[in-house]
Each structure stands twice: as structure tokens, then as C-alpha cells.
Short mmCIF file of C-alpha atoms and ligand atoms in Angstrom, two decimals:
data_model
loop_
_atom_site.label_atom_id
_atom_site.label_comp_id
_atom_site.label_asym_id
_atom_site.label_seq_id
_atom_site.Cartn_x
_atom_site.Cartn_y
_atom_site.Cartn_z
CA MET A 1056 65.02 -1.15 -99.33
CA SER A 1057 66.91 -0.49 -96.13
CA LYS A 1058 66.57 2.92 -94.56
CA ILE A 1059 69.42 5.33 -93.93
CA ALA A 1060 69.70 8.16 -91.39
CA THR A 1061 71.75 11.21 -92.33
CA LEU A 1062 73.48 13.34 -89.73
CA GLU A 1063 74.95 16.72 -90.55
CA ILE A 1064 77.65 18.29 -88.38
CA ASP A 1065 79.28 21.55 -89.48
CA GLY A 1066 78.21 20.93 -93.06
CA ASN A 1067 79.61 17.40 -93.17
CA LYS A 1068 77.08 14.63 -93.80
CA TYR A 1069 77.30 11.16 -92.32
CA GLU A 1070 75.07 8.23 -93.13
CA PHE A 1071 74.03 5.49 -90.73
CA PRO A 1072 72.01 2.37 -91.43
CA ILE A 1073 68.63 1.99 -89.75
CA ILE A 1074 67.95 -1.47 -88.44
CA GLU A 1075 64.43 -2.82 -88.17
CA GLY A 1076 63.14 -5.24 -85.57
CA THR A 1077 60.48 -7.89 -86.16
CA GLU A 1078 57.81 -5.59 -84.67
CA ASN A 1079 58.63 -2.64 -86.97
CA GLU A 1080 60.80 -0.86 -84.45
CA PHE A 1081 63.59 1.19 -85.96
CA GLY A 1082 66.99 1.95 -84.52
CA ILE A 1083 69.75 4.12 -85.97
CA ASP A 1084 72.88 2.01 -85.93
CA ILE A 1085 75.55 4.41 -84.69
CA LYS A 1086 78.32 1.86 -84.22
CA ALA A 1087 80.47 3.82 -86.70
CA LEU A 1088 79.61 7.28 -85.29
CA ARG A 1089 82.80 8.07 -83.39
CA GLY A 1090 85.03 6.57 -86.02
CA SER A 1091 83.50 8.43 -88.95
CA THR A 1092 82.95 11.80 -87.24
CA GLY A 1093 86.28 12.00 -85.48
CA GLY A 1094 85.04 11.34 -81.95
CA VAL A 1095 81.54 12.81 -81.77
CA THR A 1096 79.42 10.82 -79.35
CA THR A 1097 75.77 10.82 -78.27
CA ILE A 1098 74.43 11.80 -74.90
CA ASP A 1099 71.30 10.24 -73.45
CA PRO A 1100 71.21 10.13 -69.63
CA GLY A 1101 68.86 7.43 -68.41
CA TYR A 1102 69.10 5.84 -71.89
CA LYS A 1103 65.58 6.97 -72.74
CA ASN A 1104 66.43 6.85 -76.46
CA THR A 1105 69.24 4.35 -76.56
CA GLY A 1106 68.97 0.69 -77.52
CA SER A 1107 71.76 -1.25 -75.82
CA CYS A 1108 71.29 -4.50 -77.72
CA GLU A 1109 69.20 -6.51 -80.16
CA SER A 1110 67.16 -9.05 -78.25
CA ALA A 1111 64.72 -11.83 -79.16
CA ILE A 1112 63.33 -12.37 -75.66
CA THR A 1113 60.68 -9.81 -74.71
CA PHE A 1114 58.66 -7.37 -76.75
CA LEU A 1115 56.81 -4.53 -75.18
CA ASP A 1116 54.94 -1.61 -76.61
CA GLY A 1117 54.43 1.01 -73.93
CA GLU A 1118 51.89 3.01 -75.93
CA LYS A 1119 49.66 0.04 -76.71
CA GLY A 1120 50.24 -1.75 -73.40
CA ILE A 1121 51.63 -4.92 -75.02
CA LEU A 1122 53.98 -7.33 -73.27
CA ARG A 1123 55.07 -10.61 -74.84
CA TYR A 1124 57.69 -13.18 -73.84
CA ARG A 1125 59.17 -14.89 -76.92
CA GLY A 1126 56.05 -13.86 -78.86
CA TYR A 1127 53.47 -15.14 -76.35
CA SER A 1128 51.22 -12.53 -74.73
CA ILE A 1129 51.54 -11.98 -71.00
CA GLU A 1130 47.78 -12.37 -70.69
CA GLU A 1131 47.85 -15.89 -72.15
CA LEU A 1132 50.94 -16.95 -70.27
CA ALA A 1133 49.53 -15.70 -66.94
CA GLU A 1134 46.34 -17.65 -67.57
CA LYS A 1135 47.64 -20.86 -69.14
CA ALA A 1136 51.29 -21.45 -68.25
CA ASP A 1137 53.03 -22.13 -64.98
CA PHE A 1138 56.14 -20.32 -63.80
CA LEU A 1139 58.57 -23.14 -64.60
CA GLU A 1140 57.31 -23.33 -68.19
CA VAL A 1141 57.77 -19.58 -68.48
CA CYS A 1142 61.32 -19.90 -67.11
CA TYR A 1143 62.10 -22.45 -69.82
CA LEU A 1144 60.43 -20.34 -72.50
CA LEU A 1145 62.36 -17.21 -71.61
CA ILE A 1146 65.72 -18.90 -71.24
CA PHE A 1147 65.60 -21.34 -74.16
CA GLY A 1148 63.21 -19.59 -76.54
CA GLU A 1149 60.38 -22.15 -76.85
CA LEU A 1150 57.70 -23.55 -74.60
CA PRO A 1151 58.98 -26.91 -73.35
CA THR A 1152 57.55 -30.24 -74.44
CA ALA A 1153 56.39 -32.50 -71.60
CA GLU A 1154 59.75 -34.36 -71.69
CA GLN A 1155 61.79 -31.16 -71.75
CA LEU A 1156 59.85 -29.77 -68.81
CA GLU A 1157 60.23 -32.98 -66.86
CA LYS A 1158 63.99 -32.99 -67.39
CA PHE A 1159 64.30 -29.29 -66.54
CA ASP A 1160 62.33 -29.80 -63.33
CA LYS A 1161 64.42 -32.86 -62.40
CA ASP A 1162 67.70 -31.07 -63.11
CA ILE A 1163 66.64 -28.13 -60.92
CA LYS A 1164 65.55 -30.43 -58.11
CA GLU A 1165 68.92 -32.23 -58.19
CA GLU A 1166 70.57 -28.91 -57.40
CA SER A 1167 68.13 -27.75 -54.75
CA HIS A 1168 70.46 -28.20 -51.80
CA VAL A 1169 72.56 -25.30 -50.61
CA ASP A 1170 75.94 -25.95 -49.02
CA GLU A 1171 75.55 -26.06 -45.23
CA ASP A 1172 78.42 -23.59 -44.88
CA MET A 1173 76.27 -20.95 -46.57
CA LYS A 1174 74.31 -20.89 -43.32
CA LYS A 1175 77.36 -19.48 -41.54
CA ILE A 1176 77.38 -16.54 -43.94
CA LEU A 1177 73.66 -16.00 -43.39
CA ASP A 1178 74.26 -16.18 -39.65
CA GLY A 1179 76.76 -13.34 -39.87
CA PHE A 1180 74.09 -10.85 -40.92
CA PRO A 1181 72.13 -8.97 -38.29
CA LYS A 1182 68.44 -9.92 -38.23
CA SER A 1183 67.59 -6.36 -39.19
CA ALA A 1184 69.56 -6.55 -42.47
CA HIS A 1185 67.43 -5.79 -45.52
CA PRO A 1186 66.70 -9.09 -47.32
CA MET A 1187 67.73 -7.65 -50.71
CA GLY A 1188 71.23 -6.88 -49.41
CA VAL A 1189 71.45 -10.33 -47.84
CA LEU A 1190 70.20 -12.03 -51.01
CA SER A 1191 72.64 -10.14 -53.22
CA SER A 1192 75.52 -11.14 -50.92
CA LEU A 1193 74.42 -14.78 -50.68
CA THR A 1194 74.04 -15.01 -54.46
CA SER A 1195 77.57 -13.75 -54.83
CA ALA A 1196 78.77 -16.12 -52.08
CA LEU A 1197 77.32 -19.06 -54.03
CA ILE A 1198 80.21 -18.67 -56.49
CA ALA A 1199 82.67 -19.81 -53.83
CA PHE A 1200 80.67 -23.00 -53.32
CA ASN A 1201 80.11 -23.58 -57.04
CA PRO A 1202 83.38 -22.43 -58.63
CA GLY A 1203 82.55 -24.17 -61.92
CA SER A 1204 79.68 -21.73 -62.43
CA VAL A 1205 82.05 -18.95 -63.57
CA ASP A 1206 83.29 -21.03 -66.50
CA VAL A 1207 80.46 -20.44 -68.91
CA ASP A 1208 82.00 -20.65 -72.31
CA SER A 1209 80.01 -23.67 -73.39
CA GLU A 1210 76.25 -24.07 -73.50
CA GLU A 1211 76.56 -27.17 -71.32
CA GLU A 1212 78.36 -25.29 -68.55
CA MET A 1213 75.88 -22.46 -68.87
CA TYR A 1214 73.04 -24.94 -68.42
CA GLY A 1215 74.66 -26.20 -65.23
CA ALA A 1216 74.89 -22.67 -63.81
CA ILE A 1217 71.29 -21.94 -64.85
CA VAL A 1218 69.71 -24.96 -63.14
CA LYS A 1219 71.87 -24.39 -60.07
CA ILE A 1220 70.72 -20.82 -59.57
CA LEU A 1221 67.07 -21.60 -60.34
CA ALA A 1222 67.27 -24.29 -57.66
CA LYS A 1223 69.21 -22.43 -54.98
CA PHE A 1224 67.82 -18.92 -55.29
CA PRO A 1225 64.39 -19.76 -53.76
CA VAL A 1226 66.19 -21.53 -50.91
CA LEU A 1227 68.31 -18.45 -50.21
CA ALA A 1228 65.30 -16.14 -50.47
CA ALA A 1229 63.27 -18.28 -48.06
CA TRP A 1230 66.16 -18.64 -45.63
CA THR A 1231 66.67 -14.88 -45.64
CA MET A 1232 63.08 -14.44 -44.54
CA ARG A 1233 63.14 -17.23 -41.96
CA LYS A 1234 66.23 -15.85 -40.31
CA ARG A 1235 64.49 -12.48 -39.86
CA LYS A 1236 61.56 -14.27 -38.28
CA SER A 1237 63.74 -16.49 -36.06
CA LEU A 1238 62.39 -19.62 -37.72
CA PRO A 1239 64.56 -22.70 -38.31
CA LEU A 1240 65.67 -22.96 -41.93
CA ASP A 1241 63.58 -25.24 -44.12
CA TYR A 1242 65.06 -27.49 -46.80
CA GLY A 1243 61.95 -27.70 -48.93
CA ASP A 1244 60.37 -30.77 -50.40
CA ASN A 1245 61.29 -31.95 -53.89
CA SER A 1246 57.95 -33.68 -54.29
CA LEU A 1247 56.29 -30.26 -54.52
CA GLY A 1248 56.13 -27.97 -57.54
CA TYR A 1249 58.58 -25.06 -57.83
CA VAL A 1250 56.24 -22.39 -56.46
CA GLU A 1251 54.63 -24.62 -53.80
CA ASN A 1252 58.09 -25.54 -52.60
CA LEU A 1253 59.07 -21.89 -52.40
CA HIS A 1254 55.95 -21.19 -50.36
CA LYS A 1255 56.68 -24.15 -48.09
CA MET A 1256 60.26 -23.05 -47.53
CA MET A 1257 59.02 -19.59 -46.58
CA PHE A 1258 56.04 -20.45 -44.43
CA ALA A 1259 56.19 -24.05 -43.13
CA ARG A 1260 56.12 -24.13 -39.34
CA PRO A 1261 58.67 -26.38 -37.65
CA ASN A 1262 55.98 -28.25 -35.70
CA GLN A 1263 53.25 -28.51 -38.33
CA SER A 1264 53.05 -30.35 -41.62
CA TYR A 1265 52.84 -28.02 -44.59
CA VAL A 1266 49.47 -27.84 -46.31
CA ALA A 1267 49.54 -26.21 -49.72
CA ASP A 1268 46.84 -23.61 -50.45
CA LYS A 1269 45.86 -23.58 -54.11
CA ILE A 1270 44.61 -19.98 -54.12
CA VAL A 1271 47.82 -18.74 -52.55
CA ASN A 1272 50.14 -20.77 -54.76
CA ASP A 1273 48.23 -19.91 -57.96
CA ALA A 1274 48.43 -16.22 -57.08
CA LEU A 1275 52.15 -16.50 -56.38
CA ASP A 1276 52.75 -18.39 -59.62
CA LYS A 1277 50.96 -15.66 -61.57
CA LEU A 1278 52.89 -12.90 -59.84
CA LEU A 1279 56.19 -14.58 -60.65
CA ILE A 1280 55.16 -14.93 -64.31
CA LEU A 1281 54.16 -11.27 -64.53
CA HIS A 1282 57.56 -10.20 -63.22
CA ALA A 1283 59.60 -12.72 -65.20
CA ASP A 1284 61.05 -10.33 -67.78
CA HIS A 1285 60.73 -6.78 -68.92
CA GLU A 1286 63.44 -6.29 -71.53
CA GLN A 1287 66.22 -3.79 -70.85
CA ASN A 1288 65.12 -2.36 -67.48
CA CYS A 1289 67.61 -1.13 -64.88
CA SER A 1290 68.38 -4.48 -63.21
CA THR A 1291 68.43 -6.45 -66.47
CA SER A 1292 70.75 -3.92 -68.09
CA THR A 1293 72.94 -4.27 -64.99
CA VAL A 1294 73.01 -8.06 -65.35
CA ARG A 1295 73.94 -7.76 -69.05
CA ILE A 1296 76.59 -5.14 -68.50
CA VAL A 1297 78.24 -7.01 -65.62
CA GLY A 1298 78.10 -10.23 -67.64
CA SER A 1299 79.62 -8.42 -70.64
CA SER A 1300 82.94 -8.35 -68.77
CA HIS A 1301 82.64 -12.17 -68.75
CA ALA A 1302 81.80 -12.19 -65.06
CA GLY A 1303 79.90 -15.38 -64.23
CA LEU A 1304 76.15 -15.71 -64.02
CA PHE A 1305 75.92 -15.54 -60.21
CA ALA A 1306 78.08 -12.39 -60.00
CA SER A 1307 75.96 -10.73 -62.69
CA LEU A 1308 72.76 -11.71 -60.89
CA SER A 1309 74.06 -10.41 -57.58
CA ALA A 1310 74.56 -6.99 -59.20
CA GLY A 1311 71.08 -7.20 -60.76
CA ILE A 1312 69.55 -7.84 -57.32
CA SER A 1313 71.22 -4.68 -56.01
CA ALA A 1314 69.86 -2.69 -58.94
CA LEU A 1315 66.37 -4.06 -58.36
CA TRP A 1316 66.48 -3.02 -54.70
CA GLY A 1317 66.08 0.70 -55.43
CA PRO A 1318 62.65 2.29 -54.78
CA LEU A 1319 62.40 3.60 -58.33
CA HIS A 1320 62.64 0.01 -59.60
CA GLY A 1321 61.73 -3.19 -57.75
CA GLY A 1322 61.77 -1.48 -54.37
CA ALA A 1323 58.56 0.29 -55.39
CA ASN A 1324 56.31 -2.56 -54.20
CA GLN A 1325 57.67 -2.17 -50.66
CA ALA A 1326 57.50 1.61 -50.98
CA VAL A 1327 53.81 1.35 -51.99
CA ILE A 1328 52.78 -0.43 -48.79
CA GLU A 1329 54.98 1.84 -46.65
CA MET A 1330 53.33 4.85 -48.27
CA LEU A 1331 49.85 3.40 -47.66
CA GLU A 1332 50.75 2.68 -44.02
CA ALA A 1333 51.99 6.25 -43.61
CA ILE A 1334 48.77 7.64 -45.10
CA LYS A 1335 46.75 5.45 -42.74
CA ALA A 1336 48.80 6.58 -39.73
CA ASP A 1337 48.21 10.18 -40.80
CA GLY A 1338 44.43 9.77 -40.68
CA GLY A 1339 43.83 8.20 -44.11
CA ASP A 1340 43.42 11.51 -45.95
CA THR A 1341 44.14 10.42 -49.55
CA ALA A 1342 43.35 13.89 -50.97
CA LYS A 1343 46.22 15.34 -48.93
CA TYR A 1344 48.67 12.89 -50.46
CA ILE A 1345 47.37 13.37 -53.98
CA ALA A 1346 48.00 17.10 -53.46
CA LYS A 1347 51.52 16.38 -52.15
CA ALA A 1348 52.29 14.23 -55.21
CA LYS A 1349 51.22 17.08 -57.50
CA ASP A 1350 53.18 19.74 -55.61
CA LYS A 1351 56.45 20.39 -57.46
CA ASN A 1352 58.04 21.72 -54.26
CA ASP A 1353 57.32 18.48 -52.45
CA PRO A 1354 59.57 15.48 -53.23
CA PHE A 1355 56.71 13.07 -52.47
CA ARG A 1356 55.68 10.82 -55.36
CA LEU A 1357 52.75 8.49 -55.44
CA MET A 1358 54.56 5.16 -55.24
CA GLY A 1359 53.26 2.54 -57.65
CA PHE A 1360 52.18 5.15 -60.18
CA GLY A 1361 53.87 5.86 -63.48
CA HIS A 1362 56.24 3.83 -65.58
CA ARG A 1363 59.21 4.67 -67.75
CA VAL A 1364 57.87 2.66 -70.67
CA TYR A 1365 54.12 2.19 -70.21
CA LYS A 1366 52.52 5.51 -70.98
CA ASN A 1367 49.06 4.12 -71.51
CA PHE A 1368 48.55 1.25 -69.09
CA ASP A 1369 50.69 -1.49 -67.65
CA PRO A 1370 49.20 -4.78 -68.97
CA ARG A 1371 50.58 -6.58 -65.92
CA ALA A 1372 48.71 -4.19 -63.64
CA LYS A 1373 45.43 -5.11 -65.37
CA ILE A 1374 45.98 -8.84 -64.79
CA ILE A 1375 47.19 -8.37 -61.26
CA LYS A 1376 44.37 -6.01 -60.28
CA LYS A 1377 41.89 -8.77 -61.15
CA SER A 1378 44.01 -11.33 -59.34
CA ALA A 1379 44.24 -9.06 -56.26
CA GLU A 1380 40.45 -8.79 -56.14
CA GLU A 1381 40.09 -12.59 -56.46
CA VAL A 1382 42.70 -13.35 -53.81
CA LEU A 1383 41.35 -10.82 -51.34
CA GLY A 1384 37.81 -12.10 -51.95
CA SER A 1385 38.72 -15.80 -51.59
CA LEU A 1386 40.81 -15.25 -48.50
CA GLY A 1387 38.12 -12.98 -47.04
CA ILE A 1388 40.64 -10.26 -46.23
CA GLU A 1389 39.55 -6.85 -45.04
CA ASP A 1390 42.35 -4.40 -44.53
CA PRO A 1391 42.10 -0.61 -44.13
CA VAL A 1392 45.40 -0.19 -45.97
CA LEU A 1393 43.87 -1.88 -48.98
CA ASP A 1394 40.88 0.46 -48.81
CA ILE A 1395 43.28 3.41 -48.90
CA ALA A 1396 44.95 1.87 -51.97
CA LYS A 1397 41.61 1.58 -53.75
CA GLY A 1398 40.70 5.15 -52.82
CA LEU A 1399 44.03 6.53 -54.08
CA ALA A 1400 43.77 4.69 -57.38
CA GLU A 1401 40.20 5.90 -57.95
CA VAL A 1402 41.07 9.55 -57.30
CA ALA A 1403 44.35 9.51 -59.22
CA LEU A 1404 42.82 7.86 -62.29
CA LYS A 1405 40.43 10.81 -62.63
CA ASP A 1406 42.80 13.59 -61.60
CA GLU A 1407 44.02 15.82 -64.44
CA TYR A 1408 47.65 15.85 -63.19
CA PHE A 1409 47.90 12.06 -63.43
CA VAL A 1410 45.77 11.71 -66.56
CA LYS A 1411 47.79 14.35 -68.45
CA ARG A 1412 51.10 12.73 -67.53
CA LYS A 1413 49.75 9.24 -68.23
CA LEU A 1414 50.46 8.07 -64.70
CA TYR A 1415 48.59 4.84 -64.05
CA PRO A 1416 48.97 2.29 -61.26
CA ASN A 1417 51.83 0.01 -62.26
CA VAL A 1418 52.38 -3.68 -61.47
CA ASP A 1419 54.02 -2.81 -58.16
CA PHE A 1420 50.98 -0.99 -56.91
CA TYR A 1421 48.92 -4.18 -56.94
CA SER A 1422 51.68 -6.73 -56.31
CA GLY A 1423 52.38 -5.12 -52.92
CA ILE A 1424 48.71 -5.47 -52.08
CA ILE A 1425 48.63 -9.20 -52.96
CA TYR A 1426 51.89 -9.94 -51.16
CA ARG A 1427 50.48 -8.29 -48.07
CA ALA A 1428 47.28 -10.34 -48.35
CA LEU A 1429 49.38 -13.52 -48.69
CA GLY A 1430 51.14 -12.73 -45.42
CA ILE A 1431 54.50 -11.90 -46.99
CA PRO A 1432 56.39 -9.36 -44.87
CA THR A 1433 56.78 -5.96 -46.50
CA GLU A 1434 60.57 -6.07 -46.64
CA MET A 1435 60.34 -9.34 -48.60
CA PHE A 1436 58.28 -7.82 -51.43
CA THR A 1437 61.26 -6.90 -53.54
CA VAL A 1438 62.71 -10.35 -52.96
CA MET A 1439 59.50 -11.78 -54.45
CA PHE A 1440 60.07 -9.56 -57.47
CA ALA A 1441 63.65 -10.87 -57.73
CA LEU A 1442 62.39 -14.47 -57.61
CA GLY A 1443 60.10 -13.68 -60.52
CA ARG A 1444 62.71 -11.74 -62.50
CA LEU A 1445 65.34 -14.47 -62.12
CA PRO A 1446 64.53 -16.30 -65.41
CA GLY A 1447 64.47 -12.99 -67.28
CA TRP A 1448 67.89 -12.02 -65.98
CA ILE A 1449 69.21 -15.48 -66.84
CA ALA A 1450 67.70 -15.38 -70.35
CA GLN A 1451 69.13 -11.93 -71.03
CA TRP A 1452 72.55 -12.87 -69.68
CA ARG A 1453 72.59 -16.07 -71.76
CA GLU A 1454 71.54 -14.20 -74.88
CA MET A 1455 74.29 -11.65 -74.31
CA ARG A 1456 76.89 -14.42 -73.99
CA LEU A 1457 75.64 -16.43 -76.99
CA ARG A 1458 75.62 -13.30 -79.16
CA LYS A 1459 79.18 -12.60 -78.01
CA GLU A 1460 78.35 -9.02 -77.20
CA PRO A 1461 81.26 -6.67 -76.51
CA ILE A 1462 81.98 -5.35 -73.04
CA GLY A 1463 79.52 -2.61 -72.06
CA ARG A 1464 81.38 0.64 -71.75
CA PRO A 1465 79.43 3.85 -72.38
CA ARG A 1466 81.04 7.16 -73.29
CA GLN A 1467 80.59 10.52 -71.59
CA ILE A 1468 80.93 14.21 -72.29
CA TYR A 1469 83.50 15.57 -69.88
CA ILE A 1470 82.39 18.85 -68.22
CA GLY A 1471 85.07 19.19 -65.54
CA GLU A 1472 88.14 21.41 -65.19
CA ASN A 1473 90.60 21.76 -68.06
CA TYR A 1474 94.22 20.98 -67.37
CA ARG A 1475 95.64 22.74 -64.30
CA ALA A 1476 98.99 22.41 -62.67
CA PHE A 1477 99.23 20.57 -59.36
CA LYS A 1478 99.28 22.83 -56.29
CA SER A 1479 101.28 21.74 -53.29
CA ILE A 1480 99.33 21.62 -50.03
CA SER A 1481 100.73 24.95 -48.76
CA GLU A 1482 99.46 26.73 -51.92
CA ARG A 1483 95.81 25.52 -51.68
N1 ACO B 1945 53.83 10.69 -58.59
C1 ACO B 1945 53.73 11.99 -58.93
N2 ACO B 1945 54.23 12.50 -60.07
C2 ACO B 1945 54.89 11.68 -60.89
C3 ACO B 1945 55.03 10.29 -60.60
C4 ACO B 1945 54.47 9.81 -59.39
N3 ACO B 1945 54.58 8.52 -59.07
N4 ACO B 1945 55.72 9.69 -61.60
C5 ACO B 1945 55.99 10.65 -62.49
N5 ACO B 1945 55.50 11.84 -62.07
C6 ACO B 1945 55.53 13.11 -62.81
C7 ACO B 1945 56.91 13.76 -62.75
O1 ACO B 1945 57.01 14.64 -61.65
C8 ACO B 1945 56.96 14.47 -64.08
O2 ACO B 1945 56.16 15.64 -64.00
P1 ACO B 1945 56.56 16.94 -64.86
O3 ACO B 1945 56.48 16.52 -66.29
O4 ACO B 1945 55.54 17.95 -64.46
O5 ACO B 1945 57.96 17.31 -64.42
C9 ACO B 1945 56.24 13.51 -65.04
O6 ACO B 1945 55.31 12.79 -64.20
C10 ACO B 1945 57.16 12.52 -65.75
O7 ACO B 1945 57.94 11.86 -64.77
P2 ACO B 1945 59.40 11.26 -65.02
O8 ACO B 1945 60.08 11.07 -63.68
O9 ACO B 1945 60.11 12.07 -66.04
O10 ACO B 1945 59.07 9.86 -65.64
P3 ACO B 1945 60.08 8.68 -65.80
O11 ACO B 1945 59.62 7.89 -66.96
O12 ACO B 1945 61.49 9.14 -65.79
O13 ACO B 1945 59.87 7.85 -64.41
C11 ACO B 1945 59.12 6.33 -62.78
C12 ACO B 1945 59.16 6.70 -64.28
C13 ACO B 1945 60.54 6.30 -62.19
C14 ACO B 1945 58.53 4.93 -62.64
C15 ACO B 1945 58.23 7.38 -62.04
O14 ACO B 1945 56.94 7.42 -62.58
C16 ACO B 1945 58.18 7.13 -60.52
O15 ACO B 1945 59.06 7.60 -59.78
N6 ACO B 1945 57.13 6.37 -60.05
C17 ACO B 1945 57.04 6.02 -58.65
C18 ACO B 1945 57.96 4.85 -58.35
C19 ACO B 1945 57.45 3.55 -58.93
O16 ACO B 1945 56.28 3.19 -58.80
N7 ACO B 1945 58.38 2.77 -59.54
C20 ACO B 1945 58.06 1.46 -60.12
C21 ACO B 1945 58.30 1.42 -61.55
S1 ACO B 1945 57.71 -0.08 -62.24
C22 ACO B 1945 58.91 -1.22 -62.01
O17 ACO B 1945 60.06 -0.97 -61.72
C23 ACO B 1945 58.46 -2.58 -62.20
#
């Protein structure tokens, strides 16, 4: 029997259906709330209690530390799948057959060139520009060069936009980095796999042939998989809400990139390394910074600790911690900043403040460490996150379009002035 929630306001009772997800999650369906109560709304800043949609893409249970894409556990996917398979799985709902994967790969490769005129736009940015701002702008600029991508009313047209962005986004990301480093832009090599090609486009030297490193590329592949989707987080909700106005895929993604940039979201991986550098420069006293993080009068937070949803442990952090140890070991890297990271994590995991508030190292704590070990510049860390999150954003945007969701338009409770008569400037 379906469940019902009853709400009582001033003695009047209202009933609302409770919907149940496939993992026994319950949500009170308040679609009829304003209509039946005469305009009463809900208020939930930060949407901590609000479901914005029904989705069949990603399941996570923050208490149990579960993360699954389309039913498959993140642990198994990180171990057994490659990033392109995960892209297909997230976007189309099933793991691809060999033929489907081959076609998907071929279709992406066919679109892997970026219009030469895009280089002029890239050239217009100062070298010091943050790569996330540049990437968001270039993603938006792609619309001008691919005008058909905004017409996404059919699945076929959507597919075209999807393979285009999967193909061109790594090129833009790599070019953004190369411009900062004064390296000539690289066009990639379609004979390589998706992740190897990304690595080549980022790191190939103009006067040396590119030699792929399996350890590096496997680590990158895993990192991209771990970041590929995380249900209705800040950037994904942004992508869905922008897309809900029927803005095209690239415009929605450009907004999502901006949302991801913030240090409380994807920007955390960069913030982690910057924090570790600052601690090192200040003499490496981790206890001092643990004390600062606990001090309510100090705005300092331990970057890479805590998560809005995971209040037990972040399953991605577990996988990535192991991977970080392997990568650092295989590459023989010794880095004082990494020692500070280890020290901080050890102390914080035992400290009552962090234990009581369930603040554990999150995925960004360790991803920053691996990116650093792989030679990726700090300001590119969030771009790496965006490259991983791309299929998740696409899948969520596609789902929103196929479900014909209404335009996203939250309500508010107005707390400003009541009506007042206009005062002319001499009366103010
Ligand atoms: N360092 C110190 N104290 C913290 C931290 C931290 N990193 N995170 C949370 N707290 C404390 C808060 O001060 C608060 O304490 P109080 O109850 O005594 O007031 C309590 O823990 C709860 O914190 P909230 O901010 O309410 O938790 P919320 O779920 O809103 O925030 C967030 C989660 C934004 C991730 C937060 O933990 C944070 O700022 N972490 C650092 C930034 C970070 O690593 N972000 C990456 C997130 S993961 C991702 O985007 C992939």
C-alpha cells in the first residue's frame, strides 16, 4: 500500500503521496502543496532535504558509503571498466557491447578536431587566466562553431551533441593547459585510447615522440571514473537547471563548469594542495592547522575533509587512497607536501572534533595528491575533475530532457520591505 504524509496547518489537514525509489528511499511528493494550501511553500536553503528530480543514473548512500552508477558499484567499475565504458554506461544506461563501444569510440574520434578559429578565442585570454574560467568560456564558444548542437529535441541530435563534446572537451582542456605553459597546441592522436590521448595532448613535447606510461594512464583513467557522476551535486544541479530552460548541452555544461570551480565543490582539490603548501611554508606544523580548523573564530577549514552527503566515509576516497599509494610507490616520488598530507589525515582521523562531526578525507584530498604526483599543475586539478564529471553531467542533462522535466524555478519566502511609496531624490 502506498504511503501518505499528512501536513496540518492551522487545523487544516493536507495529504501528500510518498514516492519510493528502488533503493527504499522515500520522498514526500509536494507537487500539489501550493495549490492545495493556498500558497504555502517549503524552505530548505542548500536543498539539504529537497529532492529535485527522480533519477535512474547514480545511487549513493552517504551513511553506508555506497556509490553505484546505473547499479554497478564504484569499486567494481574502478577496477574492471575503463573510462569510455563508464561514459557509455552513465549516458545510455547499460554497459556497452564490444560493437557499441567500438562505434561510440569511432564517433567520438570523428569529432575530435576543434575549429581552428577557437584558437583565436583561446589566444585572447591572458596566460594567467584560471583554466576553469577559460574552459567554461571555450565550452560556451563551441556553440558558435557547432550551431546544430542547440537543437536537441531528438535523440539523434542529442547523440551528435554528446559525441561532439566528449571529443572536443579534452582538446580544450589540454589546450588551456598548454597555453599557460607556452607549449604549442597538440592535436592528439586518434590511434590512442581516450585517456592516453588526453595525456598526450596535455604533456607531449613538441620535439619528442609521445611515450605512453601505463601507470600514469591507468591512474588517470581511475580518477576520471571516480569523478564521473555523483547525483544531484552543485554542478550537476546547475547543468540540469540550465538545461531545463531548453538551453543546449554545451551552454548547460559551461554553467556546470563554473559551478564546479568553487572551492567548496570541485575547487577543493586545488585548495587541498594550496593548503598543504601553505602549511609547509609555515614550518609544517600540522597541529597548528588542526587547531585552526577547530577554532570557531577562525574561518580556516581543513580542505579535503568533510562531505555534504558522505557522513561515514567517501568510498571514492578509499579507492583513491590505495591508488595514490601505488602511484607514488611506482613512480618513486618523495614529496614533503605529501608527508604533510599523510600527517594531517592521521591526526584528524583520531581527533574528537573531526570524529564527532564525521569529517573524513574526501575524494579531493587524495585526488590532488595523485594529480601532483602525475605532474599536473595545481590550477589544472579542477579541470581534471571536470573531465571526469563530463559524462555524468551529460547523462543527467539527457535524462532531464528525455523525462521532459519542467523548467527549474524554485520559490522563496520574501523577507524584504513591505510596500513603500517612492521617494524623490531630494527626499532621501
Ligand atoms: N574543517 C573543519 N571543520 C569542518 C569542515 C572542515 N573541512 N567541514 C565541516 N566542518 C564542521 C563545520 O564547521 C560544522 O561544525 P559545527 O557543527 O560545530 O558548526 C560541521 O563540521 C558541519 O559542517 P557543515 O558546513 O554544516 O557541513 P556541510 O555538509 O554543509 O559541508 C562541505 C560539507 C562543504 C564539504 C564541508 O565539509 C567543507 O567545507 N569541506 C572542505 C571543502 C571540501 O573539501 N570540499 C569538497 C567536497 S567533495 C566534492 O565536492 C567532490
